[in-house]
Coordinates of C-alpha atoms and ligand atoms in Angstrom, one line a residue:
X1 CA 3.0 21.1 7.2
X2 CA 3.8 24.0 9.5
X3 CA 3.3 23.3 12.5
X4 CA 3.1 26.0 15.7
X5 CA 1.4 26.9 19.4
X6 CA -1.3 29.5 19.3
X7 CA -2.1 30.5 23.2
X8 CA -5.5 31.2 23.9
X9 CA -8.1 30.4 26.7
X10 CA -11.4 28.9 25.8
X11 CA -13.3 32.0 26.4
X12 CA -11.3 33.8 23.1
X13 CA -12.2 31.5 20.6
X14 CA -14.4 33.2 18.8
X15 CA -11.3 36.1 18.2
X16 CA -9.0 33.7 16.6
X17 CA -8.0 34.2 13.0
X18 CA -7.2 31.1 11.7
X19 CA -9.1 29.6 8.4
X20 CA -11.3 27.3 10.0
X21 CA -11.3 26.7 13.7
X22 CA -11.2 23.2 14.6
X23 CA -12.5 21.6 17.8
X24 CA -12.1 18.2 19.3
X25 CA -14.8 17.9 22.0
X26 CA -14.9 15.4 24.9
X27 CA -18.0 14.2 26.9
X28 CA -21.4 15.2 27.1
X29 CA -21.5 18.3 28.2
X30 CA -20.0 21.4 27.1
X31 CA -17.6 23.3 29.9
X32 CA -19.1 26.2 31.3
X33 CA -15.9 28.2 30.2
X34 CA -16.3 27.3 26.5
X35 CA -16.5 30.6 24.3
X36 CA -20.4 31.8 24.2
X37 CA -20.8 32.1 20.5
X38 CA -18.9 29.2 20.0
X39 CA -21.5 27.4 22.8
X40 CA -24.5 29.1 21.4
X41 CA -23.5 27.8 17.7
X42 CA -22.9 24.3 19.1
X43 CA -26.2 24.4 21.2
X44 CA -28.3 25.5 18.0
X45 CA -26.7 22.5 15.6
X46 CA -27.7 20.0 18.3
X47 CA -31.2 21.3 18.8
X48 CA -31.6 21.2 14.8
X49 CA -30.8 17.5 14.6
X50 CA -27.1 17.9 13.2
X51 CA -24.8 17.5 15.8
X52 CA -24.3 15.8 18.9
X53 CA -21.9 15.6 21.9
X54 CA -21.0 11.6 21.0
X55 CA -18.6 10.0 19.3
X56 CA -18.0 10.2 15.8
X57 CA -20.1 13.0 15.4
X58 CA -18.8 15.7 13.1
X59 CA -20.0 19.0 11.6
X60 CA -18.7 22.0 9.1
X61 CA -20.2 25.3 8.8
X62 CA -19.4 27.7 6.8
X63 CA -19.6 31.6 8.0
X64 CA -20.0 30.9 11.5
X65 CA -22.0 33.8 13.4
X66 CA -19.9 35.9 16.2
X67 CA -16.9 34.1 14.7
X68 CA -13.4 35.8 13.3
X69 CA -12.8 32.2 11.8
X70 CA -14.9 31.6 8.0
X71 CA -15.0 28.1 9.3
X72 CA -16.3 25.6 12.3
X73 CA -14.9 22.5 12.4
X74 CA -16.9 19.9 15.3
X75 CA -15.7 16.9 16.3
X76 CA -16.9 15.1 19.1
X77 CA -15.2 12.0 20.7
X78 CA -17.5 11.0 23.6
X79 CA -14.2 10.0 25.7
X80 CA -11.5 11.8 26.8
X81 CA -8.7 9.7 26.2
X82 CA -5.4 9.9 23.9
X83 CA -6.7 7.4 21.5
X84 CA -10.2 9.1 21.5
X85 CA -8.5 12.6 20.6
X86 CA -5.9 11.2 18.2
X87 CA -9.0 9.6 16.1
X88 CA -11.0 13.3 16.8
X89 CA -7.9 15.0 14.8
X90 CA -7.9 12.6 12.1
X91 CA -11.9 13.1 11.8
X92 CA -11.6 16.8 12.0
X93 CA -8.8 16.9 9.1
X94 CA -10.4 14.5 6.6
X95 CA -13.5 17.4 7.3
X96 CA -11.1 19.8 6.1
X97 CA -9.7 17.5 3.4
X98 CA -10.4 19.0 -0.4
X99 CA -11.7 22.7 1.3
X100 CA -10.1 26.2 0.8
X101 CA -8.3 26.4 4.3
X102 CA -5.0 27.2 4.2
X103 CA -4.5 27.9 8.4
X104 CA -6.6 25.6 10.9
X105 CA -6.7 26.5 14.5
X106 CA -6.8 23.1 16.5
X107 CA -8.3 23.6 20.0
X108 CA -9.2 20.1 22.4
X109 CA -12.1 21.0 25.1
X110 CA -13.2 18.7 28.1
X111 CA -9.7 17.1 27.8
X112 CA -7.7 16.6 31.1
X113 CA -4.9 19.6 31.3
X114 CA -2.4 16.5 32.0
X115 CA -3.0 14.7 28.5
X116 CA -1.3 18.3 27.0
X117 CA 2.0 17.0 25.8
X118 CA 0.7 13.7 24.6
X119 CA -2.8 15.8 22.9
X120 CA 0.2 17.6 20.7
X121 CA 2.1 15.3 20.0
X122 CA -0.7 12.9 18.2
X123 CA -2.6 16.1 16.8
X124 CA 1.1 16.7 15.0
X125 CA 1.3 13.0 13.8
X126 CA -2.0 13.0 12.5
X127 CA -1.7 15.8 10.7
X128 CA 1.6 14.7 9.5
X129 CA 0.6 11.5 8.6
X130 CA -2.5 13.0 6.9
X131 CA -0.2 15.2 4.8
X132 CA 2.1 12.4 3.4
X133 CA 2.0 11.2 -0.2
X134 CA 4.3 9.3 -1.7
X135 CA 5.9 10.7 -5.0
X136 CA 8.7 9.2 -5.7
X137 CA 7.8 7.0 -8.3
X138 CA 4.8 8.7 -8.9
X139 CA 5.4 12.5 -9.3
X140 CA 1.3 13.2 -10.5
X141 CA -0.2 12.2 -7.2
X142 CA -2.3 15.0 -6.1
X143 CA -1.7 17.2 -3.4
X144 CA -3.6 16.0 -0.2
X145 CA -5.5 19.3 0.1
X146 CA -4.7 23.0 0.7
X147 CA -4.1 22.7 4.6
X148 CA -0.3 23.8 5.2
X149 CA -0.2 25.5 8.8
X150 CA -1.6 24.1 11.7
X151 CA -2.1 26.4 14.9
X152 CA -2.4 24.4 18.5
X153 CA -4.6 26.2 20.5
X154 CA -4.1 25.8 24.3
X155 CA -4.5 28.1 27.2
X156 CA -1.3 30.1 28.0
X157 CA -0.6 27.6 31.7
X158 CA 0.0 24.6 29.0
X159 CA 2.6 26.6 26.9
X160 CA 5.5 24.1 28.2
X161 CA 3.8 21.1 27.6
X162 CA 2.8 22.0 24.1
X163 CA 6.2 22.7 23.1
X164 CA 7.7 19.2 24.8
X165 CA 4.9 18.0 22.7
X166 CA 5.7 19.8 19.3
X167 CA 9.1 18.7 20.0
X168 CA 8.4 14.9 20.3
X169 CA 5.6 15.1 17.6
X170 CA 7.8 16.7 14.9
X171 CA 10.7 14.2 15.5
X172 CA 8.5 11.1 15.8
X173 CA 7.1 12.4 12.8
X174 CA 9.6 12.7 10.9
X175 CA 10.8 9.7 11.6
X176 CA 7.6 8.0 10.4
X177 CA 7.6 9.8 7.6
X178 CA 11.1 8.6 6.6
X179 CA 10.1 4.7 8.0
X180 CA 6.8 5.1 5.3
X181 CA 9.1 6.4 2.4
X182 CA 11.7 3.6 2.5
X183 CA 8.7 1.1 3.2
X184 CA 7.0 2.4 0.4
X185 CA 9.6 2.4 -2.6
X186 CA 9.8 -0.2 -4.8
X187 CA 12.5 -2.8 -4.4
X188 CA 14.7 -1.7 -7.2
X189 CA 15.0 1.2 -5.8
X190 CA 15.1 0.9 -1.9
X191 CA 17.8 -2.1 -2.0
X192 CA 20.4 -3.0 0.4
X193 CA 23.0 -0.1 -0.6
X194 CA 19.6 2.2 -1.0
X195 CA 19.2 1.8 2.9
X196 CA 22.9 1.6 3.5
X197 CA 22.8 5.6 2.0
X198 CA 19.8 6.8 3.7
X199 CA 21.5 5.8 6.8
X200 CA 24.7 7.9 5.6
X201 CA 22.6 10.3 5.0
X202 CA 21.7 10.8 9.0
X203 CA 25.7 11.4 9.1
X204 CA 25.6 14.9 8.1
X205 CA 22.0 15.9 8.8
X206 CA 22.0 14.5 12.2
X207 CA 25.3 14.1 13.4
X208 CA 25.4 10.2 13.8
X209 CA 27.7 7.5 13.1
X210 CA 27.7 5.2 10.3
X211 CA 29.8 2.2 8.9
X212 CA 28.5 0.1 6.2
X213 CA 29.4 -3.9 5.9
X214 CA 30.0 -5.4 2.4
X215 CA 29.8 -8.7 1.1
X216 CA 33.4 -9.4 1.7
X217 CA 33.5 -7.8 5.2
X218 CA 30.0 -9.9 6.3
X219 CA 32.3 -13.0 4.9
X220 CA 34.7 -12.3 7.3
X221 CA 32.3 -11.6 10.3
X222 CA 31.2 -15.3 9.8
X223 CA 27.7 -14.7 9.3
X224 CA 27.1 -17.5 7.7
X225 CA 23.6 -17.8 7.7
X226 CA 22.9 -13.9 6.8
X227 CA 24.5 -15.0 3.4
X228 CA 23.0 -18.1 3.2
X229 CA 20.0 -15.8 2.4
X230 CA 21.9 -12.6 0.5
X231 CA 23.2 -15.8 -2.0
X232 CA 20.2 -16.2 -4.4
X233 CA 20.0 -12.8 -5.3
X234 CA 22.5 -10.5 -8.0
X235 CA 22.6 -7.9 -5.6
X236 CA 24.8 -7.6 -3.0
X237 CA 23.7 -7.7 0.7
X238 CA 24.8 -4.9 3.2
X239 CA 25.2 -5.0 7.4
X240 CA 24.5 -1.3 8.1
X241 CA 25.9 -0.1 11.7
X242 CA 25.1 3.2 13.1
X243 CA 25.7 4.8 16.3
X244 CA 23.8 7.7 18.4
X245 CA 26.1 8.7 20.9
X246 CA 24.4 11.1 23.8
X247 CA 26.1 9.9 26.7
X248 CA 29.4 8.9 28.1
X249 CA 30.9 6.5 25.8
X250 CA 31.3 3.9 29.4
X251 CA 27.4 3.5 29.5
X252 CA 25.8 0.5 27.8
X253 CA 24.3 1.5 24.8
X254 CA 20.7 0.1 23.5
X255 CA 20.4 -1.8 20.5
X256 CA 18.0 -2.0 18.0
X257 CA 17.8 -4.7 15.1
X258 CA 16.3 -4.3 11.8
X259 CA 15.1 -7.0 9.6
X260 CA 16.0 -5.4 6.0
X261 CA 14.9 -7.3 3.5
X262 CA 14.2 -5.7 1.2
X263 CA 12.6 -7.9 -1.6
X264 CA 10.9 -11.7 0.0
X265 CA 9.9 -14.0 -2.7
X266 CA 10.7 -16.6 -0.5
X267 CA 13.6 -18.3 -2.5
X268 CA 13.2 -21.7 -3.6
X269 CA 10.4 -22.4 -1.1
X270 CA 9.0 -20.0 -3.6
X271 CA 5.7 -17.9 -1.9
X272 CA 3.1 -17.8 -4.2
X273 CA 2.4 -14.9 -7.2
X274 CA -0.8 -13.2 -5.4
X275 CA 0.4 -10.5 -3.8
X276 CA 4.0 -11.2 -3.6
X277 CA 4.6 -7.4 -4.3
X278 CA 4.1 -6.6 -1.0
X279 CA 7.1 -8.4 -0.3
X280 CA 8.6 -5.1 -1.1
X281 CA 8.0 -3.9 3.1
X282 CA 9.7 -6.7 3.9
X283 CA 12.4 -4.3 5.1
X284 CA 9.8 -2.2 7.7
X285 CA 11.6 -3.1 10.2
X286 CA 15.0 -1.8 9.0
X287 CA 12.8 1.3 8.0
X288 CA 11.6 1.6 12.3
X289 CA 14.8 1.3 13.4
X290 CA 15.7 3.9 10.7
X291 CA 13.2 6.2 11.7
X292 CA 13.7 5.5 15.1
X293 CA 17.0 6.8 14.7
X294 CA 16.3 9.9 12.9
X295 CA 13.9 10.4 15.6
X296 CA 15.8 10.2 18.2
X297 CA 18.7 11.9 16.8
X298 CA 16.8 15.1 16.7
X299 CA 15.5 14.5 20.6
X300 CA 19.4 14.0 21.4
X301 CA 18.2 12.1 24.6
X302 CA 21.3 11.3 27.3
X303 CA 21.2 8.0 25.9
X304 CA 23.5 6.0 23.6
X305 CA 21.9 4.0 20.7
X306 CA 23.1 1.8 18.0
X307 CA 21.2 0.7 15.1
X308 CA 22.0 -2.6 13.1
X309 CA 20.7 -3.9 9.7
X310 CA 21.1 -6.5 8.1
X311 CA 20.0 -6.1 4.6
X312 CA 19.5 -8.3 1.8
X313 CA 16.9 -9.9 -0.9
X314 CA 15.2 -13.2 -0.8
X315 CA 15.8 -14.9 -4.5
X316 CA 15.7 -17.9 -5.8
X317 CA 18.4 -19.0 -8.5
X318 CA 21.2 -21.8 -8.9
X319 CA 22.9 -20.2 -6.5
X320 CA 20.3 -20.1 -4.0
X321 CA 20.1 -21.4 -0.6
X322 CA 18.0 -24.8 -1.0
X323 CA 15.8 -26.8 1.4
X324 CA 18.3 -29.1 3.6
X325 CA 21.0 -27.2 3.0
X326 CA 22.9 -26.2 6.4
X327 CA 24.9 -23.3 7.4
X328 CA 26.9 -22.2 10.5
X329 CA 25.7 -18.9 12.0
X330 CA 28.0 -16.6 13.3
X331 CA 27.6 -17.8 16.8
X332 CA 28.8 -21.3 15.7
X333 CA 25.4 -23.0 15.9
X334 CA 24.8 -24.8 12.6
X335 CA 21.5 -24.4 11.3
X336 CA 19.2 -26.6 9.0
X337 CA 17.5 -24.9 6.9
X338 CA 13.9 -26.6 6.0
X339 CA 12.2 -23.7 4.3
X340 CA 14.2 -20.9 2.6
X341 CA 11.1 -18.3 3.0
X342 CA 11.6 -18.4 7.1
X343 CA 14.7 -16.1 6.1
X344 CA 14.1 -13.3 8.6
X345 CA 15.1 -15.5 11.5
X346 CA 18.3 -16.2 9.2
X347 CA 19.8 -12.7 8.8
X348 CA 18.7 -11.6 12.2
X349 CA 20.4 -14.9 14.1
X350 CA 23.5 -13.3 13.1
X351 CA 22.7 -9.6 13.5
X352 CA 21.8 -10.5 17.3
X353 CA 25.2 -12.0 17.6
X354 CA 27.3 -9.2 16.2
X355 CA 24.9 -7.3 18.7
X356 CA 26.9 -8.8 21.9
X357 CA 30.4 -7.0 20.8
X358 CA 28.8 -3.2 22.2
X359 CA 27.7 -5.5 25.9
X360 CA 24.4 -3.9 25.4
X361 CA 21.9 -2.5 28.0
X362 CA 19.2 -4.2 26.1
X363 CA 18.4 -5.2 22.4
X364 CA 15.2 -5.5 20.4
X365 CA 14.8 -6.7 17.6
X366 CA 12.2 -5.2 14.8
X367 CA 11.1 -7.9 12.0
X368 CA 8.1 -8.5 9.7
X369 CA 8.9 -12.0 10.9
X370 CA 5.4 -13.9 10.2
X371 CA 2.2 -14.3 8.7
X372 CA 1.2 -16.2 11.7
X373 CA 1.9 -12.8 13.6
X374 CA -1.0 -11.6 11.2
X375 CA -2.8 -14.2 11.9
X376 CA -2.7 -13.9 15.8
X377 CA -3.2 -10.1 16.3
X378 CA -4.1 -8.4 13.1
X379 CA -3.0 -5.0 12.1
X380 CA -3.8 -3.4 15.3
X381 CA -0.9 -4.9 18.0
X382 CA 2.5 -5.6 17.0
X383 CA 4.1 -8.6 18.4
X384 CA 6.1 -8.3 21.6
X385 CA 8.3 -10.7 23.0
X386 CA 11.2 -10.2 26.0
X387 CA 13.1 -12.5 28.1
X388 CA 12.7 -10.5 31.2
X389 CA 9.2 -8.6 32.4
X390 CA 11.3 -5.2 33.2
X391 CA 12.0 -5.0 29.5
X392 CA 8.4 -6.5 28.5
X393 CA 6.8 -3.4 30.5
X394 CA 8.9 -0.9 29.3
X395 CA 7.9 -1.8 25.6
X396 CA 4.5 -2.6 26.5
X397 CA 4.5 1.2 28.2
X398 CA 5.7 3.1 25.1
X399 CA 3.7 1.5 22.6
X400 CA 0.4 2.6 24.7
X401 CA 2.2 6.1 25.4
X402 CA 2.8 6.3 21.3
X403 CA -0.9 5.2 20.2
X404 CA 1.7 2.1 18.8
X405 CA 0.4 -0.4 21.0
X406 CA 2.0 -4.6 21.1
X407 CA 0.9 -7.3 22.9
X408 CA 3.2 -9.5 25.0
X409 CA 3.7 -12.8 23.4
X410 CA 4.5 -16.1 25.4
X411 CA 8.4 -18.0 25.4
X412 CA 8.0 -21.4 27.4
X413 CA 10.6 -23.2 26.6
X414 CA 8.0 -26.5 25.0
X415 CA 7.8 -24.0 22.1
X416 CA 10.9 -24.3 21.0
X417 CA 10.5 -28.3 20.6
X418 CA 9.6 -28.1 16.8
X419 CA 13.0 -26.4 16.2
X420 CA 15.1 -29.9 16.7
X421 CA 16.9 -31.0 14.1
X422 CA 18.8 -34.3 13.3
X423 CA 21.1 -32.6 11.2
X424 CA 22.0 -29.4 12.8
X425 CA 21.6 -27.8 16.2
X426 CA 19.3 -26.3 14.9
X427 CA 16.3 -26.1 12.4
X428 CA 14.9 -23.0 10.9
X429 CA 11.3 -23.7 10.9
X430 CA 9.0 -25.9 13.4
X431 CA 5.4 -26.6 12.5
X432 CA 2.8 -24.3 11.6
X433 CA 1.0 -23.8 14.7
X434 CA 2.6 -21.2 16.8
X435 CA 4.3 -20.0 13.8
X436 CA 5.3 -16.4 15.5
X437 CA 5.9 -17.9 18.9
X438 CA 8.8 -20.5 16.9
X439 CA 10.3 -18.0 15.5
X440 CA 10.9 -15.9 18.3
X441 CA 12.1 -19.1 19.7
X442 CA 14.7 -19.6 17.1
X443 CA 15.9 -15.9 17.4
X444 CA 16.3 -16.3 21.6
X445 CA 18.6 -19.2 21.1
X446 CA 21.1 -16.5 19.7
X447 CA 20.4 -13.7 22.4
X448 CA 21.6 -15.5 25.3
X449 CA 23.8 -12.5 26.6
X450 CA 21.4 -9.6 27.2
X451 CA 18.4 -8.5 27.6
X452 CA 16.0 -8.9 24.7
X453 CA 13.0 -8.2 23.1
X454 CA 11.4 -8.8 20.0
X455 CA 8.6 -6.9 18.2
X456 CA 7.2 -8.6 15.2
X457 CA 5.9 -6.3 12.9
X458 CA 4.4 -8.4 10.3
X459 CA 0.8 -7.1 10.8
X460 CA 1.2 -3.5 11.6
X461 CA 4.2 -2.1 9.2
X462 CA 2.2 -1.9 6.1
X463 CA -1.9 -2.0 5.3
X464 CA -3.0 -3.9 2.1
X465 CA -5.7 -2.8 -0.5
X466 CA -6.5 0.2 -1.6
X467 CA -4.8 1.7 1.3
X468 CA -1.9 -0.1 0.1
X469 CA 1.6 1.7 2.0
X470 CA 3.9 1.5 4.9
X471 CA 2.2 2.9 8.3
X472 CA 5.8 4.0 9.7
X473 CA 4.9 1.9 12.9
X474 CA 6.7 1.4 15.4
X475 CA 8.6 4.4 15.3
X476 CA 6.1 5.5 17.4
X477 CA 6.6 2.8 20.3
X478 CA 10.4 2.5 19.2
X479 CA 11.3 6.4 20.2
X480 CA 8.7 6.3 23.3
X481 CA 10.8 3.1 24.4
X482 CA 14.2 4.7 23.7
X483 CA 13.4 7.8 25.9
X484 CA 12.4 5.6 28.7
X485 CA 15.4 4.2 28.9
X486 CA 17.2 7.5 29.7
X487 CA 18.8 6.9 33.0
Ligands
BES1 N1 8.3 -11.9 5.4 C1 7.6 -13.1 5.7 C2 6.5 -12.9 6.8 C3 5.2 -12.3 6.4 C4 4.3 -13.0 5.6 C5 4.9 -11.0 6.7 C6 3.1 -12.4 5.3 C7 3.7 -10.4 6.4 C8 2.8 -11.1 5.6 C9 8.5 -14.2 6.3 O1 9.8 -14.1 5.7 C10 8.0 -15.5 5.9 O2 7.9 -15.8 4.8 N2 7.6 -16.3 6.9 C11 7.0 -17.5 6.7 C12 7.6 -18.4 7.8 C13 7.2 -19.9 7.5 C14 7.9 -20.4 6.3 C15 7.7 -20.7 8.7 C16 5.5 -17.4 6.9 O3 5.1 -16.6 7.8 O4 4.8 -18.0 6.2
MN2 MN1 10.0 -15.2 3.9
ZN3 ZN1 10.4 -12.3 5.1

């Protein structure tokens, strides 16, 4: 999708040239400034029953009177907030979906001037979002519709904040879109090396840093338990670290950690055959921190980032990890492992500890840790956990910011209890109850030397059903976070 600013003021609508002129309208009332054929064709669908100022109402028409545009495009959202006009854009577009337009001119009335930047940037994602199909595997999937350009319309005072809205929305964007495509290819394809060249890839399109671990090379890091899990599986496991350097090499860069794994049948505490295929986005939160990265590599923020993944598949076969069985973590910390499908924790332990070497400003970690996570908050708040409020807010901040909202998760210390072993210093599962809140227990033991956080992603990286796919998220929160960060 092309994407571009249009200025106009409200009063000029009716001269704009676009195929269908599409408007998001807030509250009850329609501003006195609002174009008077535009207003009079508005005023006339309410009085004949088929429109109203309230939300989720919509309405098309075709050969609008006083009009340049061949089509109207309504939308009203009752309230003016981001969420309210992010959902307005996605409403307006599926109007549009399977029509003739080619060229839609987007315009937002009874919106606050302020919300500009942030009004762009979602209008861009949805459309971006509404434009993706995945092909890969798949090359007949039809085109999502004839829609290809989409004009912003915003009065010429806002032309600054549109553009530092494009700007954020096309890199975000694009970063979803690249989190979605690795999410969604199937796990022969999108394996450990897969991801370790998609993040070469960013070397020469986006000028970042990459070095890719090996088998041998993890073996001589002393991640133990990372290979405790890589073991079952005929192909080979990869530690992926990449660098975005904006600032002075001297200031503490941030971290992110993706969990990659990229195929989770659980190993010999085998999951069961419904559904297992969806163990494929297993690896959404290597994809984020991908995506992040491509995101924020376009931005080039003042900011230095590092991205690590540790990537792998989750088999079972003789020469699995079994039940019992314990490893030493790179930290040194032995670890009995009682269920071989609570792997995540596994390759991350030792991802967060490889993490100290760059003496990090902060790290967060990005994992489709738990069906409990699921459980807890559904599809619509990722996880969120930090060990210090600062941190906690920041995250909390960007994923309302990004329409990529998390919920902060507790840590007492009691809920680490479950985790005592007699056998190690550690056990890899606790009870069932609290299932998110143990895990993110067992990862803090290993992130005792900065600041953390923790997102688990295990509700909100893919949807099920016929929507079946990655969602890209939390790119959104991810990028919104890094830019905050900027000192
Ligand atoms: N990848 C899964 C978590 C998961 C499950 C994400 C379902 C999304 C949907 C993870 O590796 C896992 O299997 N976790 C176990 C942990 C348990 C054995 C303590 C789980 O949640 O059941
Ligand atoms: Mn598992
Ligand atoms: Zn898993």
């Amino acid at each position: 999708m092309d994407f571009r600013s249009q200025s106009a003021s409200l009063d000029a609508l009716a001269s704009l040239t676009a195929d269908a002129l599409v408007l998001v309208i807030a509250g009850a009332t329609l501003p006195a400034d609002l174009d008077k054929n535009v207003t009079a064709l508005i005023k006339d669908a309410i009085k004949l029953g088929d429109f109203d100022l309230k939300a989720g109402q919509a309405l098309s028409l075709a050969r609008p009177s006083g009009l340049k545009a061949p089509r109207l495009v309504l939308v009203a959202t009752g309230a003016a907030t981001l969420k309210a006009a992010r959902n307005g854009v996605s409403a307006a577009l599926a109007q549009l979906k399977g029509r003739g337009a080619a060229h839609a001119a987007l315009g937002f009335v009874g919106f606050d001037a302020a919300l500009t930047e942030s009004l762009v940037e979602q209008a861009l994602l949805a459309a971006s979002d509404a434009s993706y199909v995945y092909r890969h595997t798949k090359p007949s999937a039809p085109a999502p519709g004839k829609l290809v350009k989409l004009s912003l319309v915003f009065a010429k005072e806002q032309a600054k904040a549109v553009k530092a809205g494009l700007t954020r929305g096309q890199a975000i964007a694009n970063g979803v879109a690249l989190a979605r495509e690795c999410a969604n290819l199937p796990p022969n394809i999108a394996t450990p090396s897969y991801l370790a060249d998609q993040t070469k890839a960013l070397v020469k399109s986006h000028g970042i840093k990459v070095e890719v671990l090996d088998q041998k090379a993890i073996e001589k890091l002393g991640m133990g338990s990372f290979l405790s899990v890589a073991k079952g599986s005929d192909v080979p496991p990869r530690f992926i670290v990449a660098r975005y350097e904006g600032a002075a090499k001297t200031q503490a860069p941030l971290v992110l950690v993706g969990k990659g794994i990229t195929f989770d049948s659980g190993g010999i505490s085998l999951k069961p055959g419904a559904g297992m295929d969806e163990m494929k986005f297993d690896m959404g939160g290597a994809a984020s921190v991908l995506g992040t990265l491509r995101a924020v590599a376009e931005l080039k923020p003042k900011i230095n980032l590092v991205v690590l993944i540790a990537a792998c598949e989750n088999m079972p076969s003789g020469r699995a990890v079994k039940p019992g069985d314990v490893v030493t973590s790179m930290s040194g910390q032995t670890i009995e492992i009682l269920n071989t499908d609570a792997e995540g924790r596994l390759i991350l332990c030792d991802a967060l500890t490889y993490a100290e070497r760059f003496k990090p400003a902060a790290v967060v970690d990005v994992a489709t840790l738990t069906g409990a996570c699921v459980i807890a908050l559904g599809g619509v708040r990722s996880g969120m956990y930090a060990s210090d409020d600062e941190l906690a807010q920041a995250l909390s901040a960007a994923g309302e910011a990004a329409l990529d909202p998390c919920w902060r998760m507790p840590l007492d210390d009691e809920y680490e209890d479950g985790l005592k072993s007699n056998f190690a210093d550690v056990a890899n599962v606790a009870g069932r109850e609290g299932g998110s809140i143990t895990a993110a227990k067992f990862l803090q033991r290993f992130a005792g030397q900065y600041r953390w956080g923790h997102l688990d992603i295990a509700g909100t990286a893919w949807k099920g059903g016929g929507a079946k796919g990655g969602t890209g998220r939390p790119v959104g929160l991810l990028t919104h976070f890094v830019l905050s960060q900027v000192r």
